[in-house]
Tab-separated table of C-alpha atoms in Angstrom:
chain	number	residue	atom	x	y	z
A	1	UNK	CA	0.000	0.000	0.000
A	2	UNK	CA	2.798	2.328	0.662
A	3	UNK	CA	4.080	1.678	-2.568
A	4	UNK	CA	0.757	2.807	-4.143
A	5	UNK	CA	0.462	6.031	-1.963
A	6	UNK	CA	3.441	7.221	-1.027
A	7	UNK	CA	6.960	9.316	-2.302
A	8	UNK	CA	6.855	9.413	-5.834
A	9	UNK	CA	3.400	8.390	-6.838
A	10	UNK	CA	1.788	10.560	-3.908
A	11	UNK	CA	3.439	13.399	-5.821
A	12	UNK	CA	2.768	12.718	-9.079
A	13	UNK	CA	-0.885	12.115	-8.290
A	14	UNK	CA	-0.636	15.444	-6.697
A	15	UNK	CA	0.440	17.253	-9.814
A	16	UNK	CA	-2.014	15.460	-11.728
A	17	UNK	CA	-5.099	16.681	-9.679
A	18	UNK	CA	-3.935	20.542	-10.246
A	19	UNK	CA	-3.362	20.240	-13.265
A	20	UNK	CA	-6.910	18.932	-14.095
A	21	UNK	CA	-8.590	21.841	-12.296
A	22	UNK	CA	-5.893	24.224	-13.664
A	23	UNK	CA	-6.780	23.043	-17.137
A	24	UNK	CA	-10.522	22.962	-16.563
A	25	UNK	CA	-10.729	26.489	-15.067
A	26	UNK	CA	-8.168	28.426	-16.176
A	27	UNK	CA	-6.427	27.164	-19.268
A	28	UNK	CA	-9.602	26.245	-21.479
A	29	UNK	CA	-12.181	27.744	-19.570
A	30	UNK	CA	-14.739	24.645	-19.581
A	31	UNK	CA	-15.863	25.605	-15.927
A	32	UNK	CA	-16.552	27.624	-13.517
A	33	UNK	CA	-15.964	25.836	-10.483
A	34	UNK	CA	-14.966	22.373	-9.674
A	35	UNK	CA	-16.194	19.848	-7.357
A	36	UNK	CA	-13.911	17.466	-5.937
A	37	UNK	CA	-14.714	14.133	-3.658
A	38	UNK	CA	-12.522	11.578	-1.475
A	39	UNK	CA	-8.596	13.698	-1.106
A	40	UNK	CA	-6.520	13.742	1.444
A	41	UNK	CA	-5.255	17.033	3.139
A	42	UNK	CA	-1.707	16.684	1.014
A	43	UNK	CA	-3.629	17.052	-1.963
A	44	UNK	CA	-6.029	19.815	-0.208
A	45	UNK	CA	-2.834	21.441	0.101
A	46	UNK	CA	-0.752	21.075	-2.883
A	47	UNK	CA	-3.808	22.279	-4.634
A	48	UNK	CA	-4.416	25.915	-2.305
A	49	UNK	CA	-0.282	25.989	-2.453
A	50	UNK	CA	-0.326	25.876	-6.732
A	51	UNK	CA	-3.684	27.658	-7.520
A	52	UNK	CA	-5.105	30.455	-5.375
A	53	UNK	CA	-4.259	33.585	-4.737
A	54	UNK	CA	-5.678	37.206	-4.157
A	55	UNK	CA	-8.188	37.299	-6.924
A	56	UNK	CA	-9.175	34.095	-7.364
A	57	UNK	CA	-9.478	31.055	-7.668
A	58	UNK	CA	-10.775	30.560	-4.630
A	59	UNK	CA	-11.127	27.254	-2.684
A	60	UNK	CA	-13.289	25.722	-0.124
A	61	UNK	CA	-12.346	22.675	1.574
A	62	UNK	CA	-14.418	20.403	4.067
A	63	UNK	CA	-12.387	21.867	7.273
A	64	UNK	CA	-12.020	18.094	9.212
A	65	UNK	CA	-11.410	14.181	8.100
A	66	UNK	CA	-14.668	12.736	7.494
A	67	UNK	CA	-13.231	9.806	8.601
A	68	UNK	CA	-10.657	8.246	10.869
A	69	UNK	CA	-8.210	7.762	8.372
A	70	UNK	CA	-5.369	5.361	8.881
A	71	UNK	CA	-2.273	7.016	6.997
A	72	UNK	CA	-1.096	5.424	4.125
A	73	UNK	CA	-3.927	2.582	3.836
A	74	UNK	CA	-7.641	5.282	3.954
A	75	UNK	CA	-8.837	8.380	2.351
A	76	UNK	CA	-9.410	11.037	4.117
A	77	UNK	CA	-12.520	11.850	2.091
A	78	UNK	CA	-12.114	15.406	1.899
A	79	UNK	CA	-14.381	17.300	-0.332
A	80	UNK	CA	-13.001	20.790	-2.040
A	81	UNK	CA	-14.668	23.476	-4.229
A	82	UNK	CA	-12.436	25.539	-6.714
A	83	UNK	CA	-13.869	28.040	-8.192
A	84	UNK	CA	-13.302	31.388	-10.588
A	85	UNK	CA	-16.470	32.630	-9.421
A	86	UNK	CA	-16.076	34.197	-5.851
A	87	UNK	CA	-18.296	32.863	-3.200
A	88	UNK	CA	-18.960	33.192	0.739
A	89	UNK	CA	-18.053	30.288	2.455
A	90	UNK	CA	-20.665	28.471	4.575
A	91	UNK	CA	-19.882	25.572	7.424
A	92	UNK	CA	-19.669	21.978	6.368
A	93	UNK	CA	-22.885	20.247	5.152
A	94	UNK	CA	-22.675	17.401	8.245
A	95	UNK	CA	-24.429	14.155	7.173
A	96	UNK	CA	-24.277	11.384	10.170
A	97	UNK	CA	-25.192	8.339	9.417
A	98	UNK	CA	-24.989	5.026	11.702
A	99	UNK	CA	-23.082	2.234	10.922
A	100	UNK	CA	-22.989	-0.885	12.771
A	101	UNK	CA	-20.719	0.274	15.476
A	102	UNK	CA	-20.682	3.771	15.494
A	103	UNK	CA	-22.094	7.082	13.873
A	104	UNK	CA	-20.385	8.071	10.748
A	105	UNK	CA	-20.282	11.442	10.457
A	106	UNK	CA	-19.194	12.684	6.625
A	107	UNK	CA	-18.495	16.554	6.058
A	108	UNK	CA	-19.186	17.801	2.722
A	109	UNK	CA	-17.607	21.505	1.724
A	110	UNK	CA	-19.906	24.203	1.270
A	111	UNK	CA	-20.214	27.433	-0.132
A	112	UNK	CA	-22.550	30.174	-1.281
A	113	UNK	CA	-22.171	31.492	-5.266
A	114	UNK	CA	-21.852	35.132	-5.465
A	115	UNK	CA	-24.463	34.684	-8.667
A	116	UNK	CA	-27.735	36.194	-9.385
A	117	UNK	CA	-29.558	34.744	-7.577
A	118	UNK	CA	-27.247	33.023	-5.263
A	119	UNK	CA	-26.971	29.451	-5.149
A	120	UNK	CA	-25.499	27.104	-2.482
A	121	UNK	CA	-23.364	24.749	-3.467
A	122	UNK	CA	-21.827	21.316	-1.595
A	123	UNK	CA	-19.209	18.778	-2.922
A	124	UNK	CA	-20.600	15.391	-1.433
A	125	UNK	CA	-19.208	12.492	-0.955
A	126	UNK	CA	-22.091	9.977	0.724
A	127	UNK	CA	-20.740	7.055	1.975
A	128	UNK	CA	-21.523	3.200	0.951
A	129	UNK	CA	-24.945	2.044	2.334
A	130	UNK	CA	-25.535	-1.202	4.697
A	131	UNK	CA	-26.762	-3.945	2.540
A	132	UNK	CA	-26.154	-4.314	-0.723
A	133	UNK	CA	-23.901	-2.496	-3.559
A	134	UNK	CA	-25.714	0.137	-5.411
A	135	UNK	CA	-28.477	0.303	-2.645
A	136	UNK	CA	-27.608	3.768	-0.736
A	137	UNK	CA	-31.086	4.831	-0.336
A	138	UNK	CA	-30.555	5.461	3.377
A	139	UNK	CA	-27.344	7.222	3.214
A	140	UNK	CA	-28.557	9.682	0.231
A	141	UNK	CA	-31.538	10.455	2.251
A	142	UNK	CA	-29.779	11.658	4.958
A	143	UNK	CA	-27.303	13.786	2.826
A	144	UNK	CA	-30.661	15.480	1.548
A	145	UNK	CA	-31.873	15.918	5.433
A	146	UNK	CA	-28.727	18.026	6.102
A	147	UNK	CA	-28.833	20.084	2.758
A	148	UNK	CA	-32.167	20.619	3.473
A	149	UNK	CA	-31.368	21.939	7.378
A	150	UNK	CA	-28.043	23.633	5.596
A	151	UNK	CA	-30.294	25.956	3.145
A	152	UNK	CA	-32.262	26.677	5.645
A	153	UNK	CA	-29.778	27.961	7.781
A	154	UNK	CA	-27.792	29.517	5.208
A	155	UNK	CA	-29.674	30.465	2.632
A	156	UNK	CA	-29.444	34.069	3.194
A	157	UNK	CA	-31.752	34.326	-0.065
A	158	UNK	CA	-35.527	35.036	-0.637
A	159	UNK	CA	-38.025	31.881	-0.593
A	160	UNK	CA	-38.385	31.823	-4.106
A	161	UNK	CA	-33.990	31.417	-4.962
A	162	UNK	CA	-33.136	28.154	-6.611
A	163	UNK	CA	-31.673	26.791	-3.306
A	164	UNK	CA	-29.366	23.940	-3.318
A	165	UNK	CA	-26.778	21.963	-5.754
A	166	UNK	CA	-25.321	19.259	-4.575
A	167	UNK	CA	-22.341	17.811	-6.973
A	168	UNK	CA	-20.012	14.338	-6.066
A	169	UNK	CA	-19.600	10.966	-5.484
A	170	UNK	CA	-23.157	9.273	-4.237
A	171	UNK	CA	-21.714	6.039	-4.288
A	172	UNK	CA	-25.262	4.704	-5.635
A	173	UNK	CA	-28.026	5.195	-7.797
A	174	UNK	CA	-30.207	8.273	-7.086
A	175	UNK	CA	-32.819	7.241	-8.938
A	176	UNK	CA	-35.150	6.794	-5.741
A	177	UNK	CA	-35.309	10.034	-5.007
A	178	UNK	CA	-37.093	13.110	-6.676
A	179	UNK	CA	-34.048	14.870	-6.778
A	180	UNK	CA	-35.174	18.296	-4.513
A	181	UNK	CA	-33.799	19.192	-1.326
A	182	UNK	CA	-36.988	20.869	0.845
A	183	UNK	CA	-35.804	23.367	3.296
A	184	UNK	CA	-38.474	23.654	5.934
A	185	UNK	CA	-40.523	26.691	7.119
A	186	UNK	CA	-40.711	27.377	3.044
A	187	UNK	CA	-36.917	28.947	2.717
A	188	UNK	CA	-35.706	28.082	-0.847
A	189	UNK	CA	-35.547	24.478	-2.713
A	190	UNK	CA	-33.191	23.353	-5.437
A	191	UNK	CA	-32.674	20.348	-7.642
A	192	UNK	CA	-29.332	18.438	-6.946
């Protein structure tokens, strides 16, 4: 495993993530900002260290490990935003979920788009559901139970702003769910 994550590769695989988002948001332009799931703080980093600066980009990082990682064998599953588009930054979207022995807790980075109208955005990263492969149904309907409390406390916007988007890894199928996060007490709602 060491082999596989550490000295040489670690570092190339490094390089390799910045220049992706370098490419994608400076260099050819294809995006605005870019969502990114399941990195470790090197690569949180290497990436603040080799792209931002006064002026943008600007980055957003999930601020602790989502999990307890063991060095050199786990992911830390960070999530990061990197954007050209400049943005408050919100807390952590927190999504618990309970596992056989303990409560996982999963923090996904958040921010709010300085657009018109604003939109909040989170880069998820929902971890594997009991049971099955592919069957996550639990674990995505939690992650839409915190967005939901997370617009609601953050939202900052009129009721009728488009609310929520919610970009990453889902580890499953979402077709089970109608894709809207509903913030209670009628504050915004977005599709993810």
């Amino acid at each position: 495993v060491d082999l596989v994550l550490g000295g040489e590769a670690r570092a190339a695989y490094r390089d390799r993530v910045v220049a992706f988002v370098r490419r994608e948001l400076l260099e050819e332009g294809t995006a605005d900002v870019v969502c990114l799931q399941e990195l470790s703080s090197d690569v949180v980093a290497h990436l603040r260290a080799c792209l931002c600066a006064p002026g943008g980009p600007w980055m957003q990082a999930s601020e602790e490990r989502a999990i307890l990682a063991r060095p050199g064998v786990e992911c830390e599953a960070l999530t990061c935003i990197v954007s050209v588009l400049p943005f408050a930054t919100l807390p952590d979207v927190v999504v618990s979920t309970v596992q056989a022995t303990r409560v996982n807790m999963r923090r996904s980075a958040a921010v709010r788009l300085l657009a018109h109208p604003p939109l909040l955005l989170a880069s998820v990263h929902v971890r594997h559901g009991p049971g099955k492969a592919g069957d996550n149904d639990e674990c995505i309907g939690a992650l839409v139970a915190a967005l939901a409390a997370h617009l609601a406390a953050h939202a900052d916007a009129p009721p009728s702003a488009p609310g929520v988007l919610a970009v990453g890894d889902f580890n499953g199928p979402v077709g089970g769910w109608d894709g809207r996060v509903h913030a209670p007490e009628g504050r915004g709602a977005g599709g993810v």
